[in-house]
CSV table of C-alpha atoms in Angstrom, one decimal:
chain,number,residue,atom,x,y,z
A,25,UNK,CA,10.0,-30.4,-14.6
A,26,UNK,CA,11.3,-28.7,-11.5
A,27,UNK,CA,9.1,-29.0,-8.5
A,28,UNK,CA,6.8,-26.0,-8.6
A,29,UNK,CA,7.1,-23.6,-5.7
A,30,UNK,CA,4.0,-23.5,-3.5
A,31,UNK,CA,2.0,-20.4,-4.4
A,32,UNK,CA,0.8,-18.2,-1.6
A,33,UNK,CA,-3.0,-18.3,-1.2
A,34,UNK,CA,-5.3,-15.3,-1.2
A,35,UNK,CA,-8.7,-15.1,0.5
A,36,UNK,CA,-10.8,-13.4,-2.2
A,37,UNK,CA,-13.4,-12.6,0.5
A,38,UNK,CA,-11.1,-9.9,1.7
A,39,UNK,CA,-10.8,-8.3,-1.8
A,40,UNK,CA,-13.4,-5.6,-1.1
A,41,UNK,CA,-13.8,-4.7,-4.8
A,42,UNK,CA,-16.6,-2.8,-6.4
A,43,UNK,CA,-18.2,-3.6,-9.8
A,44,UNK,CA,-16.5,-0.5,-11.4
A,45,UNK,CA,-13.1,-1.5,-10.0
A,46,UNK,CA,-13.5,-5.1,-11.1
A,47,UNK,CA,-14.4,-4.1,-14.6
A,48,UNK,CA,-11.5,-1.6,-14.7
A,49,UNK,CA,-9.0,-4.4,-13.8
A,50,UNK,CA,-10.5,-6.7,-16.4
A,51,UNK,CA,-10.3,-4.1,-19.1
A,52,UNK,CA,-6.7,-3.2,-18.3
A,53,UNK,CA,-5.7,-6.9,-18.5
A,54,UNK,CA,-7.6,-7.6,-21.7
A,55,UNK,CA,-6.0,-4.5,-23.2
A,56,UNK,CA,-2.5,-5.8,-22.3
A,57,UNK,CA,-3.2,-9.3,-23.6
A,58,UNK,CA,-4.9,-8.2,-26.8
A,59,UNK,CA,-2.2,-5.6,-27.5
A,60,UNK,CA,0.6,-8.2,-27.2
A,61,UNK,CA,-1.3,-10.7,-29.4
A,62,UNK,CA,-1.5,-8.1,-32.1
A,63,UNK,CA,2.2,-7.3,-31.6
A,64,UNK,CA,3.0,-10.9,-32.4
A,65,UNK,CA,0.9,-10.8,-35.5
A,66,UNK,CA,2.5,-7.6,-36.7
A,67,UNK,CA,6.0,-8.9,-36.0
A,68,UNK,CA,5.5,-12.0,-38.0
A,69,UNK,CA,4.1,-9.9,-40.8
A,70,UNK,CA,7.2,-7.8,-40.9
A,71,UNK,CA,5.7,-4.6,-39.5
A,72,UNK,CA,8.1,-4.3,-36.6
A,73,UNK,CA,11.7,-5.4,-36.1
A,74,UNK,CA,14.4,-6.1,-33.6
A,75,UNK,CA,13.7,-7.9,-30.3
A,76,UNK,CA,10.1,-7.8,-29.1
A,77,UNK,CA,9.4,-9.3,-25.6
A,78,UNK,CA,5.8,-9.9,-24.9
A,79,UNK,CA,4.0,-9.9,-21.5
A,80,UNK,CA,1.3,-12.5,-22.1
A,81,UNK,CA,0.5,-14.2,-18.8
A,82,UNK,CA,1.9,-11.6,-16.5
A,83,UNK,CA,-0.9,-9.0,-16.9
A,84,UNK,CA,-2.1,-9.4,-13.3
A,85,UNK,CA,1.2,-7.9,-12.0
A,86,UNK,CA,1.1,-4.8,-14.2
A,87,UNK,CA,-2.6,-4.2,-13.6
A,88,UNK,CA,-2.6,-5.1,-9.9
A,89,UNK,CA,0.3,-2.7,-9.1
A,90,UNK,CA,-0.1,0.2,-11.4
A,91,UNK,CA,-3.9,0.6,-11.0
A,92,UNK,CA,-3.3,0.6,-7.2
A,93,UNK,CA,-1.3,3.8,-7.7
A,94,UNK,CA,-2.2,7.2,-9.2
A,95,UNK,CA,-1.6,6.7,-12.9
A,96,UNK,CA,-0.2,9.9,-14.3
A,97,UNK,CA,1.0,11.1,-10.9
A,98,UNK,CA,3.0,8.3,-9.5
A,99,UNK,CA,6.1,6.9,-11.4
A,100,UNK,CA,6.6,3.6,-13.2
A,101,UNK,CA,10.0,2.2,-14.1
A,102,UNK,CA,9.8,-0.8,-16.5
A,103,UNK,CA,12.0,-3.4,-18.2
A,104,UNK,CA,12.5,-4.5,-21.8
A,105,UNK,CA,9.1,-6.2,-21.4
A,106,UNK,CA,7.5,-2.9,-21.2
A,107,UNK,CA,4.5,-2.5,-23.5
A,108,UNK,CA,1.9,-3.5,-21.0
A,109,UNK,CA,3.4,-1.4,-18.2
A,110,UNK,CA,3.1,1.6,-20.5
A,111,UNK,CA,-0.5,0.8,-21.2
A,112,UNK,CA,-1.4,0.3,-17.5
A,113,UNK,CA,0.3,3.7,-16.8
A,114,UNK,CA,-2.0,5.3,-19.3
A,115,UNK,CA,0.1,5.7,-22.4
A,116,UNK,CA,-2.4,5.4,-25.3
A,117,UNK,CA,-2.3,2.2,-27.2
A,118,UNK,CA,-1.8,4.0,-30.5
A,119,UNK,CA,1.3,5.7,-29.2
A,120,UNK,CA,2.8,2.4,-27.9
A,121,UNK,CA,2.0,0.7,-31.2
A,122,UNK,CA,3.5,3.5,-33.3
A,123,UNK,CA,6.7,3.3,-31.2
A,124,UNK,CA,6.9,-0.4,-32.0
A,125,UNK,CA,6.5,0.5,-35.7
A,126,UNK,CA,9.3,3.0,-35.3
A,127,UNK,CA,7.1,5.9,-36.2
A,128,UNK,CA,7.5,9.6,-35.3
A,129,UNK,CA,4.1,9.5,-33.4
A,130,UNK,CA,5.4,6.8,-31.0
A,131,UNK,CA,5.7,7.6,-27.3
A,132,UNK,CA,9.5,7.8,-27.8
A,133,UNK,CA,9.1,9.5,-31.2
A,134,UNK,CA,10.1,6.2,-33.0
A,135,UNK,CA,13.6,6.3,-31.5
A,136,UNK,CA,13.2,3.7,-28.8
A,137,UNK,CA,11.2,0.8,-30.2
A,138,UNK,CA,10.0,-2.2,-28.2
A,139,UNK,CA,12.4,-1.9,-25.3
A,140,UNK,CA,12.4,1.8,-24.7
A,141,UNK,CA,8.9,3.0,-24.1
A,142,UNK,CA,8.9,6.4,-22.4
A,143,UNK,CA,6.3,9.0,-21.6
A,144,UNK,CA,7.1,12.1,-19.4
A,145,UNK,CA,3.4,13.0,-19.5
A,146,UNK,CA,2.4,9.7,-17.9
A,147,UNK,CA,5.4,9.5,-15.5
A,148,UNK,CA,6.6,6.4,-17.3
A,149,UNK,CA,10.4,6.4,-16.7
A,150,UNK,CA,11.2,4.1,-19.5
A,151,UNK,CA,11.8,0.6,-20.6
A,152,UNK,CA,15.4,-0.6,-20.2
A,153,UNK,CA,17.2,-3.0,-22.5
A,154,UNK,CA,19.8,-3.9,-19.9
A,155,UNK,CA,18.9,-6.2,-17.0
A,156,UNK,CA,18.4,-4.2,-13.7
A,157,UNK,CA,19.2,-0.9,-15.5
A,158,UNK,CA,16.0,0.7,-14.4
A,159,UNK,CA,16.4,0.0,-10.7
A,160,UNK,CA,18.7,2.9,-9.8
A,161,UNK,CA,16.7,5.2,-12.1
A,162,UNK,CA,13.5,4.4,-10.2
A,163,UNK,CA,15.4,5.1,-6.9
A,164,UNK,CA,16.3,8.5,-8.3
A,165,UNK,CA,12.7,9.3,-9.0
A,166,UNK,CA,11.7,8.3,-5.5
A,167,UNK,CA,14.5,10.3,-4.0
A,168,UNK,CA,13.4,13.5,-5.8
A,169,UNK,CA,9.9,13.0,-4.3
A,170,UNK,CA,11.3,12.6,-0.8
A,171,UNK,CA,13.6,15.6,-1.3
A,172,UNK,CA,10.8,17.9,-2.6
A,173,UNK,CA,8.7,16.9,0.4
A,174,UNK,CA,11.2,17.0,3.2
A,175,UNK,CA,13.7,19.7,2.0
A,176,UNK,CA,11.6,21.9,-0.2
A,177,UNK,CA,8.5,21.4,2.0
A,178,UNK,CA,6.2,20.7,-1.0
A,179,UNK,CA,3.0,19.2,0.5
A,180,UNK,CA,2.0,17.8,-2.9
A,181,UNK,CA,5.2,15.7,-3.1
A,182,UNK,CA,3.8,12.3,-2.0
A,183,UNK,CA,4.3,10.4,-5.2
A,184,UNK,CA,5.3,6.7,-5.1
A,185,UNK,CA,7.5,4.9,-7.6
A,186,UNK,CA,6.9,1.4,-8.8
A,187,UNK,CA,10.1,-0.3,-10.1
A,188,UNK,CA,9.5,-3.5,-12.1
A,189,UNK,CA,12.2,-6.0,-12.9
A,190,UNK,CA,12.6,-9.8,-13.5
A,191,UNK,CA,14.0,-12.5,-11.4
A,192,UNK,CA,17.4,-12.4,-13.2
A,193,UNK,CA,17.8,-8.8,-12.2
A,194,UNK,CA,17.8,-9.8,-8.5
A,195,UNK,CA,21.3,-11.3,-9.0
A,196,UNK,CA,22.7,-8.0,-10.3
A,197,UNK,CA,24.7,-5.5,-8.3
A,198,UNK,CA,22.2,-2.7,-8.9
A,199,UNK,CA,19.5,-4.6,-7.1
A,200,UNK,CA,21.6,-4.9,-3.9
A,201,UNK,CA,23.1,-1.5,-3.9
A,202,UNK,CA,19.8,0.3,-4.7
A,203,UNK,CA,17.7,-1.6,-2.2
A,204,UNK,CA,20.3,-0.9,0.5
A,205,UNK,CA,20.1,2.8,-0.3
A,206,UNK,CA,16.3,2.9,-0.6
A,207,UNK,CA,16.0,1.3,2.9
A,208,UNK,CA,18.5,3.7,4.5
A,209,UNK,CA,16.7,6.7,3.1
A,210,UNK,CA,13.2,5.3,3.4
A,211,UNK,CA,12.4,6.1,-0.2
A,212,UNK,CA,8.8,6.0,-1.4
A,213,UNK,CA,9.4,3.1,-3.8
A,214,UNK,CA,8.0,-0.4,-4.5
A,215,UNK,CA,10.4,-2.9,-5.9
A,216,UNK,CA,8.3,-5.5,-7.9
A,217,UNK,CA,10.1,-8.7,-9.0
A,218,UNK,CA,8.2,-10.4,-11.8
A,219,UNK,CA,9.5,-13.9,-11.2
A,220,UNK,CA,8.4,-15.7,-14.3
A,221,UNK,CA,10.9,-18.6,-13.5
A,222,UNK,CA,13.2,-18.0,-16.5
A,223,UNK,CA,15.9,-15.4,-17.2
A,224,UNK,CA,16.0,-15.8,-21.0
A,225,UNK,CA,16.8,-19.5,-21.1
A,226,UNK,CA,18.2,-19.9,-17.6
A,227,UNK,CA,16.0,-21.4,-14.9
A,228,UNK,CA,15.7,-19.2,-11.9
A,229,UNK,CA,16.3,-22.2,-9.5
A,230,UNK,CA,19.7,-22.9,-11.2
A,231,UNK,CA,20.9,-19.3,-11.1
A,232,UNK,CA,19.9,-18.2,-7.7
A,233,UNK,CA,21.3,-19.4,-4.3
A,234,UNK,CA,18.1,-18.1,-2.6
A,235,UNK,CA,15.2,-18.6,-5.0
A,236,UNK,CA,12.7,-16.9,-2.7
A,237,UNK,CA,13.6,-13.4,-3.7
A,238,UNK,CA,11.3,-11.7,-1.3
A,239,UNK,CA,13.3,-13.0,1.6
A,240,UNK,CA,16.3,-10.9,0.5
A,241,UNK,CA,14.4,-7.9,1.8
A,242,UNK,CA,15.3,-8.9,5.3
A,243,UNK,CA,18.9,-8.1,4.6
A,244,UNK,CA,17.9,-4.5,4.1
A,245,UNK,CA,15.5,-4.4,7.0
A,246,UNK,CA,12.8,-3.9,4.4
A,247,UNK,CA,9.3,-5.4,4.2
A,248,UNK,CA,9.3,-8.3,1.8
A,249,UNK,CA,6.2,-10.2,0.5
A,250,UNK,CA,5.5,-12.9,-2.0
A,251,UNK,CA,2.2,-12.9,-3.9
A,252,UNK,CA,0.5,-15.1,-6.5
A,253,UNK,CA,1.3,-13.1,-9.6
A,254,UNK,CA,-1.5,-14.8,-11.6
A,255,UNK,CA,-4.2,-13.4,-9.3
A,256,UNK,CA,-4.8,-9.7,-9.9
A,257,UNK,CA,-6.8,-9.3,-6.7
A,258,UNK,CA,-3.9,-10.7,-4.6
A,259,UNK,CA,-1.4,-8.5,-6.4
A,260,UNK,CA,-3.7,-5.5,-5.9
A,261,UNK,CA,-4.0,-6.2,-2.1
A,262,UNK,CA,-0.3,-6.3,-1.5
A,263,UNK,CA,0.3,-3.4,-3.8
A,264,UNK,CA,-2.2,-1.2,-2.0
A,265,UNK,CA,-0.5,-1.9,1.3
A,266,UNK,CA,2.9,-1.1,-0.2
A,267,UNK,CA,1.7,2.1,-1.8
A,268,UNK,CA,0.1,3.2,1.5
A,269,UNK,CA,3.4,2.4,3.4
A,270,UNK,CA,5.5,4.3,0.9
A,271,UNK,CA,3.2,7.4,0.7
A,272,UNK,CA,3.1,7.6,4.5
A,273,UNK,CA,6.9,7.8,4.6
A,274,UNK,CA,7.5,4.3,6.0
A,275,UNK,CA,9.9,3.3,3.3
A,276,UNK,CA,10.1,0.7,0.5
A,277,UNK,CA,8.7,-2.8,0.0
A,278,UNK,CA,10.0,-5.7,-2.0
A,279,UNK,CA,7.2,-7.6,-3.7
A,280,UNK,CA,7.9,-10.9,-5.4
A,281,UNK,CA,5.1,-11.8,-7.8
A,282,UNK,CA,5.2,-15.4,-8.9
A,283,UNK,CA,4.1,-15.3,-12.5
A,284,UNK,CA,4.7,-16.9,-15.9
A,285,UNK,CA,5.2,-15.7,-19.5
A,286,UNK,CA,3.0,-17.6,-21.9
A,287,UNK,CA,5.3,-17.0,-24.8
A,288,UNK,CA,9.0,-17.4,-25.3
A,289,UNK,CA,11.6,-14.9,-24.0
A,290,UNK,CA,11.1,-12.8,-27.2
A,291,UNK,CA,9.4,-13.4,-30.5
A,292,UNK,CA,12.8,-14.7,-31.8
A,293,UNK,CA,12.9,-17.4,-29.1
A,294,UNK,CA,11.7,-20.9,-30.3
A,295,UNK,CA,10.8,-21.6,-26.6
A,296,UNK,CA,12.3,-25.0,-26.5
A,297,UNK,CA,13.8,-24.8,-22.9
A,298,UNK,CA,10.6,-25.1,-21.0
A,299,UNK,CA,8.8,-28.4,-20.6
A,300,UNK,CA,5.2,-28.9,-21.8
A,301,UNK,CA,4.1,-30.0,-18.4
A,302,UNK,CA,5.4,-26.7,-16.9
A,303,UNK,CA,3.7,-24.6,-19.5
A,304,UNK,CA,0.4,-26.4,-19.0
A,305,UNK,CA,0.5,-26.0,-15.3
A,306,UNK,CA,0.8,-22.2,-15.7
A,307,UNK,CA,-1.6,-21.9,-18.7
A,308,UNK,CA,-4.3,-23.3,-16.5
A,309,UNK,CA,-3.8,-20.4,-14.1
A,310,UNK,CA,-4.5,-17.7,-16.7
A,311,UNK,CA,-5.1,-14.5,-14.7
A,312,UNK,CA,-7.7,-13.1,-17.1
A,313,UNK,CA,-9.8,-16.3,-16.8
A,314,UNK,CA,-9.4,-16.3,-13.0
A,315,UNK,CA,-10.7,-12.7,-12.8
A,316,UNK,CA,-13.5,-13.5,-15.2
A,317,UNK,CA,-14.7,-16.4,-13.1
A,318,UNK,CA,-14.5,-14.2,-9.9
A,319,UNK,CA,-16.5,-11.3,-11.4
A,320,UNK,CA,-19.3,-13.6,-12.6
A,321,UNK,CA,-19.4,-15.7,-9.4
A,322,UNK,CA,-19.6,-12.5,-7.3
A,323,UNK,CA,-22.3,-11.0,-9.5
A,324,UNK,CA,-20.0,-8.1,-10.3
A,325,UNK,CA,-20.4,-8.7,-14.0
A,326,UNK,CA,-22.1,-10.9,-16.5
A,327,UNK,CA,-20.7,-12.5,-19.7
A,328,UNK,CA,-22.4,-9.8,-21.9
A,329,UNK,CA,-20.6,-7.0,-20.0
A,330,UNK,CA,-17.3,-8.7,-20.3
A,331,UNK,CA,-17.8,-9.4,-24.0
A,332,UNK,CA,-18.6,-5.8,-24.6
A,333,UNK,CA,-15.3,-4.8,-23.0
A,334,UNK,CA,-13.5,-7.3,-25.2
A,335,UNK,CA,-15.2,-5.7,-28.3
A,336,UNK,CA,-14.3,-2.2,-27.1
A,337,UNK,CA,-10.6,-3.2,-26.6
A,338,UNK,CA,-10.4,-4.9,-30.0
A,339,UNK,CA,-11.6,-1.6,-31.6
A,340,UNK,CA,-8.8,0.2,-29.6
A,341,UNK,CA,-6.2,-2.3,-30.9
A,342,UNK,CA,-7.4,-2.0,-34.5
A,343,UNK,CA,-7.3,1.8,-34.3
A,344,UNK,CA,-3.8,1.6,-32.8
A,345,UNK,CA,-2.5,-0.5,-35.8
A,346,UNK,CA,-4.2,1.8,-38.3
A,347,UNK,CA,-2.6,4.8,-36.5
A,348,UNK,CA,0.8,3.2,-36.5
A,349,UNK,CA,0.6,2.2,-40.2
A,350,UNK,CA,-0.4,5.6,-41.4
A,351,UNK,CA,2.0,7.6,-39.2
A,352,UNK,CA,5.1,9.2,-40.7
A,353,UNK,CA,8.6,7.9,-40.3
A,354,UNK,CA,11.0,10.0,-38.3
A,355,UNK,CA,12.6,12.7,-40.4
A,356,UNK,CA,16.2,11.8,-41.0
A,357,UNK,CA,17.1,15.5,-40.7
A,358,UNK,CA,16.1,15.3,-37.0
A,359,UNK,CA,18.5,12.4,-36.3
A,360,UNK,CA,20.4,14.5,-33.7
A,361,UNK,CA,17.3,15.9,-32.0
A,362,UNK,CA,16.1,14.9,-28.5
A,363,UNK,CA,19.6,14.1,-27.3
A,364,UNK,CA,19.5,16.8,-24.7
A,365,UNK,CA,16.6,17.4,-22.3
A,366,UNK,CA,16.0,21.0,-23.3
A,367,UNK,CA,15.3,19.9,-26.9
A,368,UNK,CA,11.8,18.4,-26.4
């Protein structure tokens, strides 16, 4: 087992969170976890096909960042591990599940599947099958916001873009080129590295000359910060600062969230590369359990309230599966539709 990197500490006393906010964070993370667990079940039952990359364990990153923004107004660019980003961005669970089933009612009309969630309505810019592919797309979204505000003088153009990608993407050319451009133009964008230690089967430490990705921000004269990606309150705190900075026109931020996926790279991965000791270290840091303990200790919620949310979410998931199963397949006669933007 590789020596674990020291995780940054967060003083929960500085969280300043209300009961309503705490329950909202909890509900969003439980939705993500429950949805992914159901995806695994449906995959092994032969209801969905292809590569399916689950997000279990990383929920604090999606929830902490996206819920610190204005869902539906700000933009989110995802990766091939995109189901939970879509859910946090407000895409209904039934539309995400239907997309995984390849149905016409899916958020990408059944044409994208697991790795290509998209919703114009929710400003979800898409999931991307290729590593680092979404980084320049996200910069484009941030640029149009800046252009509308500064050139077209639109006072409502203060949207922020969150760009998610994995540790492996930080070794790609798009990462360096786009961060350089974003810093030069002071784009309203947050680059969020979900460092889960593994790029498919390659250990991050073996593949990266500078494993501390947030330090690369200094090359671009950009703010860089590392955060415990298993603590939603810590992620939320750094995300709020980054969002405020971007919205004020002060430029981008690179956030490195130290997190861990509880399942293999995809559901086709036997997950034999990672040691048992490493997995157990991270399993003990489950972000949902961490938030649960905090809410109860701070008298922001009791077990009954949290179980009620669990039950509510289970009903949402069950409804999503039923919706996906009963939805129609895409009409073969429409194979060539939705190729051009004007054909919506």
